[in-house]
Amino acid sequence: MPPQTSKTSSSSSNPGPVIQPFSQHWLIRITLWSLGLAVAGAVGLVLFLAIALSVAYPNLPDISALSDYRPKLPLRVYSADGVMIGEFGEERRNLTPIKDIPQVMKNAVLAVEDARFFSHGGVDYLGVIRAGLANLGRAKSQGASTITMQVARNVYLSAEKSYTRKIYEVLLTFKLEHLLTKNQILEIYMNQIFLGNRAYGFAAASEAYFGKPLKNISVAEAAMLAGLPKAPSAYNPIINPRRAKARQLYVIDRMEENGFITAEQSKAAKEEEIKVRRGPDADRVHAEFVAETVRQLIYNQYGDEAYTRGLNVTTTLRASDQTVAYKALRKGIMDYERRQIYRGPEKFIDLPANPQETEDAIDDALTDNPDNGDVMSAVVLEASPKRILAMRYNSETVEITGEGLKPAQSGLTDKAGPSIKIRRGALIRVAKTPKDTWEITQLPEVEGAFVALDPRDGSIRALVGGFDFQKNKFNHVTQAWRQPGSSFKPFIYSAALERGFTPATVVNDGPLFFDAGVTGGQPWEPKNYDGRFEGPMSLRTGLKKSKNMVSIRILQAIGPQYAQDWISRFGFEADKHPAYLTMALGAGSVTPMQMATAFSVFANGGYRVNPYLVTKITDQRGKVLLETKAPVLDESARAIDARNAFIMDSLLQEVARSGTAARAQATLKRPDLFGKTGTTNDSIDTWFVGFQPSLMAAVWLGYDTPKKLGDRETGGGLSLPIWINFMQHALKGVPVTDYPVPEGVVTVNGEWYYNEYARGAGVSSVGVQDPAATAGQPGGGIQVLPPSDERNRILDLFKN
């Protein structure tokens, strides 16, 4: 019994032996099923990835070109001495080899973008985990893109956010890591990444934000640049200085954490004051009109590729000459502007009572109306007849008193109209005086042009097409067709030399009148500029004093048609100079470039030169695509006889010595200066065109819509000072040059003659013809008198 009871009790209290095998069986089955599913899933995933890879990989872009990385590079224009004067293209980039990128810049980028770049295989798995954990614990997310992934994305993929694009990005990353070295990848990144302000790559960004080459940046500057890739606009130090500073501090911390800099370097970098380039570089060469001319030439040759091929164009321009020309023209225009009536403030803005809001409103107004070089903008805070207080950028205050108020005195009176009155909120222009005080001024309405070239080969040394390129892009040097006025007279005199005239020929500076029967229209009674007539005088004196009556009588004698044919030798277009007597007064149409080119014929001994600007074009690798040699002048380029040029030089030298341009030699204190002033009817245009044997320059001033400059404004008063200011710099160190006397020219009693016309001046020379024997021929029948008899017997060829 006990055993039986014991068995019953045992079986009823412990049912486990019956149930346990069943539970283990199902546990094993579940485990095996799970493992099977996992393996199947893994195999499926592998198969899926294999299929995806087999489909996607062949569709990946060919990256072999990256081994010879050639990004879009802008067109750059340089002066002859290597100064960049222009850049054109959507992407401003300076392609910089990795070996030339400073280590501090590479360290800053690696610290903030991809510290494990040189140790991972393209995808930083530790970085992915770290970013994931950080994103779980913070509101501010972290990215996990490596530099290689960014290169794949920026070079080949769109900005689309999708799983498909992410797969392509990863695949491209592996492909890049397989085909390129780490340094090649880093070089592409450092040159390709967009950093705001039209700058692509860190070299271009250094120039754009700091105005300095990348090799010269500090730790602090490198950190600020390295902070840009994440959000170029948000961290732009020009428009968002506070956010840019915060980002820079973060980058510096990362550099210290990763051992790229010491704690002391970190502290110094954080305290360094960075000078951000907020506007155009004050020291840059202003050659915008030249750069634009080159851009048009290159675009006509290469089309849209001109802006992406990285072409470098070298010009004939000299940077120092260009800078002086730019300043001289602007000074001449602003000197004229000081004599004009004040036209009133440019605009008026409402200034709030709150000081901070006032500063913000002024900053906005000044941003919309920026400085124009040395003609700066400011907003008036207080105004009275004796004092103006104004504010400029960064809360800089400007006080104008005394002489500085004179140019705008009419705007400070009680009678000033509402649009003229200077009051609180008026946006005005101010400038610094030579005494380092402030004066009120205004942007000029008058325009000007300056061009200088080497008359021996036509190479352009300086060209300024107007007061300011941004204000008016019309190139007055090449596009402005204006009347040359008296500056055209030398070409009439040159023609006269071929018709028997000499510098000693006497012509009557007396009144002239042409009725309607002669003119075919309105009666014409020309006058001299000063309204006076001085009677008989030599050609030399007539040109020196710029006498209109003398020029008209000369043209009347040689014939307008002959003169029209003659001037075409200098490059003038005959149809723009009708064969009428008004041609003698420069009533035709010319451009400043034409005048400089035409006067070059006198300067170089009689040869026609074509102005040129481009000397060399190279591609981004330095391969020469085009190279231009300076032309050599030979007889095929001859426009006029050397004798003609020599005697005309003598006459033009007299103009610069004792005539209407006497200020030239008096100021520059050298005799080898030649030129002619020009003022048109009613002083609408003023000119001076002059040269030294190695340098020619032409200056023009006038309004785009022709109107009087003023009754007392002349070429000698307006244009000549600009020419002198330029030549004071350009001729430094240039020795005085005398022209050699050409064959066929003789001097008698201090005057120059052609051999064949010297007989009447008391000279006996072999081959001289009797004037009577040459009557009816060009230059024949004209008797040239000895200087001693000039005042006694007047050559009367000009009876009406």
XYZ file of N, CA and C in Angstrom, residues 629-783:
465
model
N 51.734 89.501 -81.114
C 52.970 90.272 -81.052
C 52.691 91.714 -81.467
N 53.423 92.639 -80.864
C 53.270 94.045 -81.232
C 53.647 94.222 -82.702
N 52.795 94.894 -83.467
C 53.089 95.056 -84.900
C 54.323 95.931 -85.132
N 55.041 95.618 -86.184
C 56.205 96.409 -86.570
C 55.771 97.362 -87.680
N 56.022 98.651 -87.481
C 55.606 99.637 -88.473
C 56.538 99.588 -89.687
N 55.933 99.466 -90.867
C 56.707 99.519 -92.102
C 55.940 100.379 -93.109
N 56.477 100.489 -94.302
C 55.900 101.394 -95.281
C 54.483 101.008 -95.695
N 54.129 99.735 -95.496
C 52.757 99.328 -95.839
C 51.739 99.996 -94.925
N 52.203 100.453 -93.754
C 51.296 101.102 -92.798
C 51.368 102.622 -92.875
N 52.129 103.146 -93.828
C 52.302 104.599 -93.883
C 51.003 105.284 -94.293
N 50.651 106.335 -93.545
C 49.445 107.117 -93.832
C 49.789 108.461 -94.447
N 50.829 109.111 -93.926
C 51.263 110.403 -94.447
C 52.785 110.407 -94.512
N 53.313 111.328 -95.279
C 54.757 111.450 -95.421
C 55.390 111.820 -94.085
N 56.586 111.312 -93.836
C 57.294 111.624 -92.589
C 57.505 113.122 -92.440
N 57.675 113.832 -93.578
C 57.860 115.276 -93.530
C 56.623 115.957 -92.969
N 55.461 115.480 -93.403
C 54.204 116.058 -92.941
C 54.060 115.867 -91.434
N 54.334 114.646 -90.979
C 54.216 114.359 -89.548
C 55.180 115.218 -88.740
N 56.398 115.392 -89.241
C 57.415 116.152 -88.516
C 56.999 117.617 -88.356
N 56.536 118.230 -89.439
C 56.135 119.641 -89.352
C 54.881 119.797 -88.498
N 53.953 118.851 -88.593
C 52.762 118.911 -87.730
C 53.157 118.766 -86.260
N 54.162 117.927 -85.984
C 54.653 117.808 -84.603
C 55.193 119.154 -84.119
N 55.875 119.841 -85.010
C 56.412 121.156 -84.647
C 55.285 122.126 -84.296
N 54.211 122.094 -85.084
C 53.073 122.980 -84.822
C 52.361 122.591 -83.525
N 52.182 121.297 -83.300
C 51.485 120.838 -82.097
C 52.330 121.056 -80.847
N 53.645 121.029 -81.027
C 54.529 121.333 -79.901
C 54.374 122.794 -79.480
N 54.167 123.659 -80.468
C 53.963 125.083 -80.173
C 52.668 125.297 -79.388
N 51.644 124.524 -79.716
C 50.376 124.616 -78.982
C 50.595 124.292 -77.514
N 51.416 123.255 -77.254
C 51.664 122.823 -75.868
C 52.692 123.693 -75.163
N 53.407 124.517 -75.944
C 54.425 125.384 -75.341
C 53.888 126.778 -75.053
N 53.188 127.371 -76.027
C 52.763 128.761 -75.849
C 51.346 129.031 -76.327
N 50.614 127.973 -76.679
C 49.268 128.143 -77.196
C 48.195 127.821 -76.179
N 47.083 127.305 -76.671
C 45.936 127.020 -75.794
C 46.206 125.898 -74.799
N 47.282 125.128 -75.024
C 47.650 124.043 -74.101
C 48.991 124.315 -73.434
N 49.376 125.596 -73.311
C 50.675 125.948 -72.731
C 50.856 125.407 -71.322
N 49.746 125.161 -70.658
C 49.811 124.622 -69.299
C 50.510 123.261 -69.270
N 50.502 122.530 -70.389
C 51.097 121.195 -70.433
C 52.597 121.252 -70.172
N 53.322 121.998 -71.012
C 54.769 122.072 -70.825
C 55.135 122.836 -69.559
N 54.333 123.828 -69.209
C 54.614 124.611 -68.002
C 54.516 123.744 -66.753
N 53.562 122.828 -66.728
C 53.361 121.974 -65.546
C 54.324 120.793 -65.538
N 54.441 120.121 -66.664
C 55.255 118.907 -66.729
C 56.736 119.210 -66.930
N 57.043 120.444 -67.306
C 58.424 120.915 -67.423
C 59.273 120.002 -68.317
N 58.763 119.744 -69.501
C 59.522 119.018 -70.513
C 59.028 119.481 -71.886
N 59.935 119.577 -72.861
C 59.558 120.131 -74.162
C 58.915 119.136 -75.126
N 59.076 117.836 -74.859
C 58.596 116.840 -75.827
C 57.122 116.497 -75.629
N 56.293 117.535 -75.589
C 54.850 117.374 -75.430
C 54.159 118.068 -76.594
N 53.128 117.426 -77.117
C 52.460 117.898 -78.326
C 50.961 117.671 -78.148
N 50.131 118.539 -78.706
C 48.708 118.280 -78.603
C 47.847 119.432 -79.056
N 46.547 119.214 -78.949
C 45.575 120.232 -79.370
C 44.348 120.170 -78.489
N 43.929 121.348 -78.044
C 42.679 121.468 -77.291
C 41.504 121.479 -78.260
N 40.321 121.254 -77.744
C 39.119 121.309 -78.571
C 37.914 121.691 -77.749
N 37.139 122.645 -78.261
C 35.886 123.044 -77.632
C 34.866 123.254 -78.741
N 33.730 122.610 -78.643
C 32.735 122.728 -79.710
C 31.819 123.923 -79.462
N 30.967 124.194 -80.438
C 30.005 125.291 -80.335
C 29.223 125.206 -79.033
N 29.087 126.346 -78.370
C 28.336 126.434 -77.113
C 28.946 125.580 -76.003
N 30.221 125.212 -76.144
C 30.932 124.424 -75.118
C 30.158 123.153 -74.755
N 29.714 122.445 -75.767
C 28.978 121.191 -75.532
C 29.944 120.034 -75.302
N 31.089 120.061 -75.998
C 32.115 119.031 -75.831
C 33.451 119.720 -75.591
N 34.268 119.159 -74.712
C 35.636 119.658 -74.544
C 36.617 118.508 -74.726
N 37.755 118.807 -75.344
C 38.754 117.790 -75.684
C 40.164 118.271 -75.361
N 41.014 117.305 -75.116
C 42.439 117.502 -75.313
C 43.016 116.169 -75.783
N 43.729 116.234 -76.907
C 44.411 115.065 -77.444
C 45.878 115.440 -77.569
N 46.729 114.703 -76.881
C 48.138 115.061 -76.884
C 49.025 113.854 -76.685
N 50.334 114.079 -76.887
C 51.251 112.944 -76.810
C 52.661 113.377 -76.473
N 53.399 112.416 -75.982
C 54.840 112.389 -75.926
C 55.197 111.267 -76.892
N 56.351 111.280 -77.549
C 56.603 110.294 -78.605
C 56.318 108.834 -78.254
N 56.299 108.496 -76.964
C 56.044 107.103 -76.580
C 54.660 106.881 -75.993
N 53.866 107.928 -75.852
C 52.565 107.777 -75.198
C 51.566 108.816 -75.697
N 50.424 108.333 -76.127
C 49.329 109.172 -76.642
C 48.143 109.072 -75.681
N 47.438 110.189 -75.492
C 46.240 110.134 -74.652
C 45.209 111.142 -75.150
N 43.939 110.729 -75.102
C 42.828 111.588 -75.508
C 41.828 111.689 -74.356
N 41.333 112.906 -74.125
C 40.369 113.149 -73.047
C 39.162 113.879 -73.620
N 37.965 113.403 -73.255
C 36.716 114.075 -73.673
C 35.811 114.243 -72.474
N 35.087 115.360 -72.412
C 34.052 115.586 -71.409
C 32.814 116.160 -72.076
N 31.653 115.749 -71.593
C 30.390 116.259 -72.110
C 29.221 115.511 -71.499
N 28.016 115.957 -71.789
C 26.804 115.291 -71.312
C 26.356 114.259 -72.345
N 25.784 113.157 -71.878
C 25.278 112.145 -72.806
C 24.198 112.716 -73.709
N 23.317 113.482 -73.120
C 22.360 114.244 -73.919
C 22.962 115.628 -74.085
N 23.502 115.936 -75.273
C 24.315 117.144 -75.434
C 23.646 118.410 -74.912
N 24.371 119.131 -74.082
C 23.943 120.450 -73.614
C 25.180 121.216 -73.174
N 25.026 122.505 -72.983
C 26.163 123.368 -72.681
C 26.827 122.984 -71.358
N 28.146 122.929 -71.386
C 28.895 122.692 -70.160
C 29.019 123.975 -69.358
N 28.939 125.099 -70.054
C 29.088 126.395 -69.405
C 29.851 127.330 -70.329
N 29.546 128.610 -70.269
C 30.135 129.584 -71.194
C 31.655 129.635 -71.092
N 32.190 129.388 -69.937
C 33.634 129.523 -69.744
C 34.361 128.179 -69.742
N 33.670 127.117 -70.060
C 34.296 125.793 -70.038
C 34.929 125.498 -71.394
N 36.204 125.122 -71.375
C 36.948 124.845 -72.604
C 37.741 123.558 -72.466
N 38.286 123.118 -73.595
C 39.156 121.948 -73.560
C 40.396 122.192 -72.722
N 40.932 123.422 -72.795
C 42.104 123.748 -71.994
C 41.810 123.809 -70.514
N 40.572 124.117 -70.149
C 40.215 124.229 -68.737
C 39.673 122.962 -68.129
N 39.003 122.134 -68.939
C 38.386 120.918 -68.418
C 39.184 119.650 -68.738
N 39.505 119.452 -70.002
C 40.120 118.190 -70.425
C 41.628 118.162 -70.238
N 42.299 119.275 -70.510
C 43.753 119.309 -70.398
C 44.260 118.955 -69.000
N 43.658 119.468 -67.896
C 44.160 119.096 -66.562
C 44.119 117.588 -66.307
N 43.127 116.908 -66.856
C 43.039 115.453 -66.694
C 44.225 114.792 -67.386
N 44.532 115.257 -68.595
C 45.666 114.737 -69.355
C 46.974 114.973 -68.614
N 47.124 116.147 -68.064
C 48.351 116.478 -67.330
C 48.501 115.590 -66.106
N 47.408 115.407 -65.350
C 47.468 114.554 -64.153
C 47.911 113.140 -64.499
N 47.446 112.633 -65.618
C 47.845 111.301 -66.041
C 49.319 111.275 -66.438
N 49.726 112.234 -67.260
C 51.100 112.241 -67.765
C 52.131 112.475 -66.660
N 51.751 113.174 -65.599
C 52.682 113.369 -64.488
C 53.164 112.031 -63.933
N 52.277 111.051 -63.926
C 52.657 109.709 -63.470
C 53.277 108.888 -64.597
N 52.608 108.875 -65.741
C 52.998 107.961 -66.816
C 54.368 108.285 -67.407
N 54.798 109.565 -67.348
C 56.071 109.943 -67.960
C 57.224 110.016 -66.961
N 56.974 109.569 -65.722
C 58.060 109.547 -64.742
C 59.159 108.597 -65.227
N 60.374 109.089 -65.262
C 61.485 108.249 -65.674
C 61.642 108.093 -67.171
N 60.723 108.673 -67.952
C 60.813 108.590 -69.414
C 61.690 109.740 -69.904
N 62.795 109.454 -70.591
C 63.683 110.533 -71.037
C 63.031 111.402 -72.107
N 63.456 112.656 -72.158
C 62.979 113.585 -73.180
C 63.420 113.082 -74.550
N 62.503 113.090 -75.496
C 62.763 112.554 -76.832
C 62.589 113.639 -77.884
N 63.559 113.744 -78.792
C 63.456 114.656 -79.930
C 63.224 113.833 -81.185
N 62.341 114.332 -82.043
C 62.119 113.644 -83.315
C 63.281 113.916 -84.276
N 63.782 112.898 -84.945
C 64.823 113.140 -85.952
C 64.235 113.886 -87.154
N 65.050 114.713 -87.773
C 64.590 115.477 -88.931
C 64.555 114.551 -90.146
N 63.388 114.363 -90.764
C 63.314 113.453 -91.911
C 63.917 114.079 -93.172
N 64.195 113.248 -94.122
C 64.731 113.706 -95.391
C 63.684 114.563 -96.107
N 64.141 115.649 -96.741
C 63.234 116.494 -97.508
C 62.676 117.659 -96.740
N 63.214 117.916 -95.537
C 62.764 119.033 -94.717
C 63.970 119.916 -94.401
N 63.772 121.235 -94.501
C 64.842 122.174 -94.164
C 64.287 123.245 -93.240
N 65.186 123.903 -92.544
C 64.785 124.991 -91.660
C 65.371 126.308 -92.157
N 64.553 127.324 -92.156
C 64.974 128.659 -92.579
C 64.488 129.653 -91.529
N 65.439 130.427 -90.983
C 65.074 131.433 -89.972
C 64.212 130.848 -88.851
N 64.543 129.626 -88.461
C 63.843 128.988 -87.345
C 62.524 128.342 -87.698
N 62.164 128.288 -88.979
C 60.907 127.660 -89.383
C 61.187 126.492 -90.321
N 60.293 125.488 -90.273
C 60.474 124.278 -91.084
C 59.674 124.367 -92.383
N 60.304 123.857 -93.467
C 59.669 123.839 -94.782
C 59.970 122.520 -95.485
N 59.051 122.128 -96.381
C 59.404 121.107 -97.354
C 60.483 121.699 -98.266
N 61.386 120.869 -98.752
C 62.436 121.351 -99.656
C 61.856 122.134 -100.840
N 60.821 121.586 -101.467
C 60.322 122.178 -102.701
C 59.604 123.499 -102.481
N 59.232 123.790 -101.212
C 58.557 125.054 -100.942
C 59.435 126.027 -100.155
N 60.698 125.685 -100.018
C 61.587 126.533 -99.224
C 62.158 127.689 -100.036
N 62.052 127.619 -101.365
C 62.658 128.634 -102.212
C 62.071 130.016 -101.939
N 60.744 130.054 -101.767
C 60.105 131.344 -101.499
C 60.466 131.907 -100.147
N 61.076 131.060 -99.303
C 61.500 131.537 -97.983
C 62.955 131.957 -97.994
N 63.525 132.086 -99.193
C 64.907 132.554 -99.298
C 65.901 131.435 -99.229
N 65.485 130.216 -99.548
C 66.379 129.080 -99.480
C 66.649 128.562 -100.874
N 67.835 128.284 -101.138
C 68.196 127.678 -102.421
C 68.477 126.217 -102.169
N 67.770 125.359 -102.865
C 67.949 123.937 -102.627
C 67.788 123.185 -103.931
N 68.499 122.132 -104.049
C 68.440 121.339 -105.274
C 67.054 120.731 -105.421
N 66.506 120.817 -106.629
C 65.213 120.188 -106.900
C 64.028 121.043 -106.540
N 64.255 122.264 -106.080
C 63.123 123.121 -105.731
C 62.519 123.683 -107.002
N 61.216 123.522 -107.151
C 60.540 124.000 -108.353
C 60.065 125.435 -108.182
N 59.992 126.113 -109.321
C 59.418 127.459 -109.335
C 57.916 127.340 -109.098
N 57.373 128.070 -108.128
C 55.929 127.989 -107.871
C 55.094 128.221 -109.110
N 55.548 129.098 -109.987
C 54.772 129.384 -111.196
C 54.682 128.161 -112.085
N 55.742 127.338 -112.045
C 55.765 126.141 -112.903
C 54.845 125.060 -112.380
N 54.454 125.165 -111.131
C 53.607 124.115 -110.540
C 52.185 124.581 -110.329
N 51.845 125.741 -110.892
C 50.482 126.246 -110.732
C 49.495 125.238 -111.281
N 48.420 125.034 -110.557
C 47.392 124.081 -110.988
C 47.625 122.682 -110.469
N 48.834 122.398 -109.960
C 49.115 121.094 -109.368
C 48.857 121.178 -107.870
N 48.726 120.018 -107.209
C 48.543 120.054 -105.759
C 49.694 120.804 -105.100
N 49.359 121.860 -104.440
C 50.390 122.649 -103.781
C 51.031 123.664 -104.692
N 50.707 123.654 -105.964
C 51.364 124.560 -106.891
C 50.764 125.947 -106.865
N 51.532 126.931 -107.310
C 51.064 128.299 -107.427
C 50.909 129.023 -106.121
N 51.412 128.429 -105.030
C 51.305 129.081 -103.725
C 52.679 129.610 -103.350
N 52.769 130.888 -103.168
C 54.059 131.494 -102.853
C 54.215 131.595 -101.349
